[in-house]
Short mmCIF file of C-alpha atoms in Angstrom, two decimals:
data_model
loop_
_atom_site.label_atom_id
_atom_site.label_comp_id
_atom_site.label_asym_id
_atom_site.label_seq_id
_atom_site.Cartn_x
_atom_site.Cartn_y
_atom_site.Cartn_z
CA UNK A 1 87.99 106.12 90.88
CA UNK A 2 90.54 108.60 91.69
CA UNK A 3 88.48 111.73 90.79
CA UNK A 4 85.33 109.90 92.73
CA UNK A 5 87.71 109.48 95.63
CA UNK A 6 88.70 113.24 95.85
CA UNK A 7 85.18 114.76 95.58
CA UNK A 8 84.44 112.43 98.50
CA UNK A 9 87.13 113.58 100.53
CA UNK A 10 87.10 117.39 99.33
CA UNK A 11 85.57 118.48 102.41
CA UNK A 12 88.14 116.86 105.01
CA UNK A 13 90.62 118.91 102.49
CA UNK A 14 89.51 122.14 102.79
CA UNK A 15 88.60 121.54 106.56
CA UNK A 16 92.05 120.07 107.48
CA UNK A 17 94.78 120.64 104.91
CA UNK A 18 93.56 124.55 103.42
CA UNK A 19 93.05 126.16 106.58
CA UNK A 20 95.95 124.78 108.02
CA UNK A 21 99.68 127.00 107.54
CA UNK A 22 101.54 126.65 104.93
CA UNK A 23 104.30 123.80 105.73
CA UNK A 24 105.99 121.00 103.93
CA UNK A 25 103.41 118.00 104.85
CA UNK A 26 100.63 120.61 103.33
CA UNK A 27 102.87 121.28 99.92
CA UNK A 28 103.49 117.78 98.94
CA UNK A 29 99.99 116.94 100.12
CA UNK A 30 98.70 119.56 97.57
CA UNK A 31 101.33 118.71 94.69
CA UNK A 32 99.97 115.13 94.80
CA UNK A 33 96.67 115.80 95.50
CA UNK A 34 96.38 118.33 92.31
CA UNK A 35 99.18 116.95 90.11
CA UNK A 36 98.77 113.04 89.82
CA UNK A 37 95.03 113.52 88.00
CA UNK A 38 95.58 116.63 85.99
CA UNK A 39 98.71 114.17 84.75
CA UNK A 40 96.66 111.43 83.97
CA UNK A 41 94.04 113.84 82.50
CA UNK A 42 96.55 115.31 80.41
CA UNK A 43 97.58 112.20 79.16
CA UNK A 44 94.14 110.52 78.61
CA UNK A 45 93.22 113.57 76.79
CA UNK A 46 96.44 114.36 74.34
CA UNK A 47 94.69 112.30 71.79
CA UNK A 48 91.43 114.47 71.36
CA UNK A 49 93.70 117.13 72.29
CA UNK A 50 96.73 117.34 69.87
CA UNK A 51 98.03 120.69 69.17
CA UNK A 52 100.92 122.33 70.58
CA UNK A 53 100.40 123.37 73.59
CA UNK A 54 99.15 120.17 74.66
CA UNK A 55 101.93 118.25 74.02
CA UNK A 56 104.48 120.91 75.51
CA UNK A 57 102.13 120.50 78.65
CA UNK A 58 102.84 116.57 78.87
CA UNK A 59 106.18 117.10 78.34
CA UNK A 60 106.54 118.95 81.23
CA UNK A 61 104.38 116.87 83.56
CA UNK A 62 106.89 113.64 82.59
CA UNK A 63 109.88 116.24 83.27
CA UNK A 64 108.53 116.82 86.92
CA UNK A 65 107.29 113.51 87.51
CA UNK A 66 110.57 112.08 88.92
CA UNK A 67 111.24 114.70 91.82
CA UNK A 68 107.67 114.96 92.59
CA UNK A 69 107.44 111.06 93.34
CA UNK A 70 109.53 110.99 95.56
CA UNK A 71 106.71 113.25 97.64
CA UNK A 72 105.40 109.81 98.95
CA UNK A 73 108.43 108.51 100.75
CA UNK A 74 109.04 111.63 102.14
CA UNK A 75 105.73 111.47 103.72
CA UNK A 76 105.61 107.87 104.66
CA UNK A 77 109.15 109.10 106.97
CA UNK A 78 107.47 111.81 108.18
CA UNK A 79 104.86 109.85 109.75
CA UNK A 80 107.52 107.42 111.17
CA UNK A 81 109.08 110.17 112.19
CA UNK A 82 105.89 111.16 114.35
CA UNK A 83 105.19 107.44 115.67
CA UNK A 84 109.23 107.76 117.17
CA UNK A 85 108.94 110.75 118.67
CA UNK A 86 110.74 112.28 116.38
CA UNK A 87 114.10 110.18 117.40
CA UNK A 88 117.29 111.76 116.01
CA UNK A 89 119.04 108.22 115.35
CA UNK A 90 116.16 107.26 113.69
CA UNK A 91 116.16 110.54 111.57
CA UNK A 92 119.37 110.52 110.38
CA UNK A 93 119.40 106.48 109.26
CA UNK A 94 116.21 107.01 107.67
CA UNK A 95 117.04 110.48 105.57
CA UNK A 96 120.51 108.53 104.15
CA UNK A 97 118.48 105.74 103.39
CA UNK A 98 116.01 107.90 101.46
CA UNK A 99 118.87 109.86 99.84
CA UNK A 100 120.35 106.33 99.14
CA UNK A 101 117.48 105.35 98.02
CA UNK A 102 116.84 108.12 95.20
CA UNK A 103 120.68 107.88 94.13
CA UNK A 104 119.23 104.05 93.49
CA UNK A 105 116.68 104.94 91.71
CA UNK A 106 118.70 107.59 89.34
CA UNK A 107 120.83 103.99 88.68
CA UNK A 108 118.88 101.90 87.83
CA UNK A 109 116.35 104.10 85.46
CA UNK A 110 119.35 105.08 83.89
CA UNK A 111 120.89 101.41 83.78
CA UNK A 112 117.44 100.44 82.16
CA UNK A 113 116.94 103.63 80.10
CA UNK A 114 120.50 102.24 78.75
CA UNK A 115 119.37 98.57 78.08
CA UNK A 116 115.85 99.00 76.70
CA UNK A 117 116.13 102.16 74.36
CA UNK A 118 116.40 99.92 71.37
CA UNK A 119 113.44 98.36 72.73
CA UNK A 120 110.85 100.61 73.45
CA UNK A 121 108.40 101.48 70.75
CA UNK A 122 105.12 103.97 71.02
CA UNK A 123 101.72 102.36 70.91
CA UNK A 124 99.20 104.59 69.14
CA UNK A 125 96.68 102.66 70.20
CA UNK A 126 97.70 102.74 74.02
CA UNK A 127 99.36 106.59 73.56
CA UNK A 128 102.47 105.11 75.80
CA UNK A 129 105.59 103.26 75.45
CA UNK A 130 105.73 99.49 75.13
CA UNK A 131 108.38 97.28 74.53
CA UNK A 132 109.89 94.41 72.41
CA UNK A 133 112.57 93.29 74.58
CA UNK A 134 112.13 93.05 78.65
CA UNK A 135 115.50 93.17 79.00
CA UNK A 136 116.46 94.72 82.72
CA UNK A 137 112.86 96.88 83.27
CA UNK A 138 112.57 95.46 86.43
CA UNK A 139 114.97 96.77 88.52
CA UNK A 140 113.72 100.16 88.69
CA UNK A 141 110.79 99.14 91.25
CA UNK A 142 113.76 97.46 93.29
CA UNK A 143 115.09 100.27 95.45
CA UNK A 144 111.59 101.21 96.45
CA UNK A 145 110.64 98.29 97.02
CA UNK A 146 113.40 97.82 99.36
CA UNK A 147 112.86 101.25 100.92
CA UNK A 148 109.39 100.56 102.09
CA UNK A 149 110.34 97.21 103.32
CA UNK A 150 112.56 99.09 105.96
CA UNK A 151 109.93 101.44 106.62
CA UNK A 152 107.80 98.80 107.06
CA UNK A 153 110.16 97.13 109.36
CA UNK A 154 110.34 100.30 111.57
CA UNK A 155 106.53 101.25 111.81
CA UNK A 156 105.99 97.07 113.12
CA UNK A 157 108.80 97.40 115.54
CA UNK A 158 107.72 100.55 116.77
CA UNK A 159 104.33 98.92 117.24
CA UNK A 160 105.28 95.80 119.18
CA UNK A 161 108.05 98.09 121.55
CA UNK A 162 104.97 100.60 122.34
CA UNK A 163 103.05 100.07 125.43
CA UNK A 164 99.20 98.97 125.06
CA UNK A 165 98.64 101.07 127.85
CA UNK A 166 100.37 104.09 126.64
CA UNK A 167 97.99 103.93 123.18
CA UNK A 168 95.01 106.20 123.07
CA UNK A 169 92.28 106.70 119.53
CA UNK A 170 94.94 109.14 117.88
CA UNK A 171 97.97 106.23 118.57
CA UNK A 172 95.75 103.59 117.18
CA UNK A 173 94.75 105.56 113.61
CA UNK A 174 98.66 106.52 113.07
CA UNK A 175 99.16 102.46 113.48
CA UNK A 176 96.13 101.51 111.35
CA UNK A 177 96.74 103.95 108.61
CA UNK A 178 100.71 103.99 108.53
CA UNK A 179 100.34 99.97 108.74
CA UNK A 180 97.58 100.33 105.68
CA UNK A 181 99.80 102.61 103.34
CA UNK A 182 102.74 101.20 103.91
CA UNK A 183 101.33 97.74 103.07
CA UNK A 184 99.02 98.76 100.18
CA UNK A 185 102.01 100.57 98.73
CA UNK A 186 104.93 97.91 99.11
CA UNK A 187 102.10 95.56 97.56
CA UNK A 188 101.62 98.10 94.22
CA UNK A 189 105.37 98.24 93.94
CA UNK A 190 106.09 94.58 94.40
CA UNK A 191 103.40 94.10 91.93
CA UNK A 192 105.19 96.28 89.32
CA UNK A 193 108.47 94.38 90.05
CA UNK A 194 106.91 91.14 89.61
CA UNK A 195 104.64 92.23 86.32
CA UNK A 196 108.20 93.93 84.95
CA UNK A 197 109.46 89.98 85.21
CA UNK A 198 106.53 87.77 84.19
CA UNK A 199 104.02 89.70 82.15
CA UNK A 200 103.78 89.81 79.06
CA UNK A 201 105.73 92.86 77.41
CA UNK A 202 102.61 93.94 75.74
CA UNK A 203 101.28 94.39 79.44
CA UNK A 204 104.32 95.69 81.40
CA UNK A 205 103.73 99.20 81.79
CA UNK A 206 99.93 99.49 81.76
CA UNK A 207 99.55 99.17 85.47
CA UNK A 208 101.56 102.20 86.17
CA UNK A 209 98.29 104.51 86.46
CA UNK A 210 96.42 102.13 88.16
CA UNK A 211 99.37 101.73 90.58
CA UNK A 212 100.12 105.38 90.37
CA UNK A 213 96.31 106.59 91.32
CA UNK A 214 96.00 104.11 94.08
CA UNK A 215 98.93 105.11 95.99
CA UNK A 216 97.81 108.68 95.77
CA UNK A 217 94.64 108.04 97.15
CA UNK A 218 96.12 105.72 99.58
CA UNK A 219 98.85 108.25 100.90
CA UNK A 220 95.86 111.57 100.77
CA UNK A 221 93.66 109.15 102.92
CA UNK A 222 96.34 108.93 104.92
CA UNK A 223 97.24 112.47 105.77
CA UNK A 224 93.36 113.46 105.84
CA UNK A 225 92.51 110.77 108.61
CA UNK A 226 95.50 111.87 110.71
CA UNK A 227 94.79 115.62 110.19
CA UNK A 228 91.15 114.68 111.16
CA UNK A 229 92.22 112.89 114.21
CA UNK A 230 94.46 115.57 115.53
CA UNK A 231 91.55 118.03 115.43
CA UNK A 232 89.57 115.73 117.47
CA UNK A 233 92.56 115.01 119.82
CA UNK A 234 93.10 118.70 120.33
CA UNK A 235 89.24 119.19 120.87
CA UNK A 236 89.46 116.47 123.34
CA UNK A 237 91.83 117.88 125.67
CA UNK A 238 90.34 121.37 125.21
CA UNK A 239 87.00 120.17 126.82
CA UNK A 240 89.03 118.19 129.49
CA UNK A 241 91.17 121.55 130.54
CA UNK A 242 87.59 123.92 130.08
CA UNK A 243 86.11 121.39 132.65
CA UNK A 244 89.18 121.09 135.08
CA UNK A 245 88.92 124.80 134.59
CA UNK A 246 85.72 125.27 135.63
CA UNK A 247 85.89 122.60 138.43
CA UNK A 248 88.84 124.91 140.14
CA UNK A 249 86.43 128.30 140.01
CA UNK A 250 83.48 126.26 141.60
CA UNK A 251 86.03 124.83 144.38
CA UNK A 252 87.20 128.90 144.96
CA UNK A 253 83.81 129.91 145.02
CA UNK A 254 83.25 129.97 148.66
CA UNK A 255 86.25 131.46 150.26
CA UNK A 256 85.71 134.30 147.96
#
C-alpha cells in the first residue's frame, strides 16, 4: 500500500519537493520518503536474501532508525510553527518539549530494553522479535503519545482563536491536513500503547510496520498537499499583481 501510495504521488514529488532548494523540510521529507520502504524491503527480503551483506545492511537500518524517527515530530512542529506565525513563545515551549520528549523516549526504551531482555525471543517464522513476558513494553509509545496530544492541543486552539474571515484555500488545507496527521498519527500510537497492554504477546509488535508505513504516507501526504497549495497560492497572487499591473498601464495610457 505504501509503494502503491508513492508511485501515485511521485509526480507531486518531483514537481514540488525535487525542484525545490535544498532545506531541512526537503531532507527529512526525502529520508522518510526513501528510507521507511527500502527498510521494510530490507527486512521482508533478509530471508530470501541471507548472506552477509544483507544482514550488515539491516543492521544498519535498525541503528539509524531511532534518530531518523524522530523526522516526524520535527515536521508536525514545523507546520505548527507555520499555522502561528512562526511565534517565538510558541517555538521555544515546543522545541523543549520535543527535546523532552526524545530524552523520554531514550528512558523508557532503555527502562524496557532493561525489563524485557530476558523476554524477547526471535520468531523465524515472523523474522522479528516476540516476547514471553509483557512486562513494561508499553511505555515506550507513552511520551509520543503525549507529545502529539500537545501538538494536537495547539493546532485546535490555534484553529478556534483564528478568524473565519482571515482564512483563505491555503489556511483551510494547513487545518485539514495538520488536523488529519496529527489525528491519524496520535490514533497509530495510542493504538500501539493500547496493543503493548492488551494483546496478546504473540501479537504485540506486528503492527509496528503497518503503523510505521501509515504514518509515512500520512506525514508525505501532508507535506505534498501543502507544497502543492503554496504553488497555487503563489500563482494566485501572481495573476492578481499581472492584472493590477496591467490595469495601471491602461489607466496611464492616455496622458502619455
Amino acid at each position: 500500500l505504501m509503494l502503491y501510495d508513492h508511485i501515485l504521488t511521485l509526480d507531486k514529488e518531483v514537481r514540488f519537493i525535487w525542484a525545490a532548494p535544498w532545506t531541512l523540510p526537503k531532507t527529512l521529507f526525502l529520508i522518510i520518503r526513501y528510507f521507511v520502504p527500502a527498510f521494510v524491503l530490507i527486512h521482508l527480503c533478509r530471508k530470501l536474501l541471507q548472506d552477509q551483506s544483507t544482514e550488515i545492511v539491516n543492521r544498519t537500518c535498525h541503528l539509524v532508525l531511532i534518530p531518523f524517527s524522530s523526522s516526524y515530530a520535527v515536521l508536525a512542529l514545523m507546520h505548527i510553527w507555520n499555522l502561528w506565525d512562526r511565534d517565538g513563545r510558541l517555538m521555544i515551549l515546543t522545541s523543549c518539549l520535543f527535546v523532552a520528549t526524545q530524552i523520554a523516549n531514550l528512558i523508557c526504551l532503555t527502562f524496557s530494553l532493561v525489563h524485557i531482555t530476558e523476554s524477547v525471543y526471535f520468531n523465524s517464522a515472523f523474522s522479528m522479535c516476540m516476547l514471553t513476558d509483557r512486562h513494561s513494553a508499553g511505555i515506550i509509545w507513552a511520551p509520543g503519545v503525549a507529545f502529539e496530544a500537545v501538538i494536537f492541543s495547539a493546532l485546535f486552539w490555534n484553529a478556534l482563536s483564528r478568524p473565519r474571515y482571515l482564512e483563505d484555500d491555503f489556511t483551510k488545507i494547513l487545518y485539514r491536513d495538520g488536523f488529519a496527521y496529527i489525528l491519524v498519527s496520535s490514533l497509530l500510537r495510542l493504538m500501539n500503547l493500547i496493543l503493548s497492554f492488551v494483546a496478546p504477546l504473540s501479537l504485540i509488535f506486528l503492527g509496528i510496520f503497518f503503523i510505521w508505513c501509515s504514518t509515512t504516507m500520512t506525514v508525505t501526504r501532508l507535506v505534498l498537499n501543502v507544497a502543492g497549495m503554496a504553488e497555487k497560492r503563489a500563482l494566485h497572487m501572481f495573476q492578481i499583481e499581472l492584472t493590477r499591473f496591467e490595469y495601471n498601464d491602461e489607466d496611464s495610457e492616455p496622458w502619455s
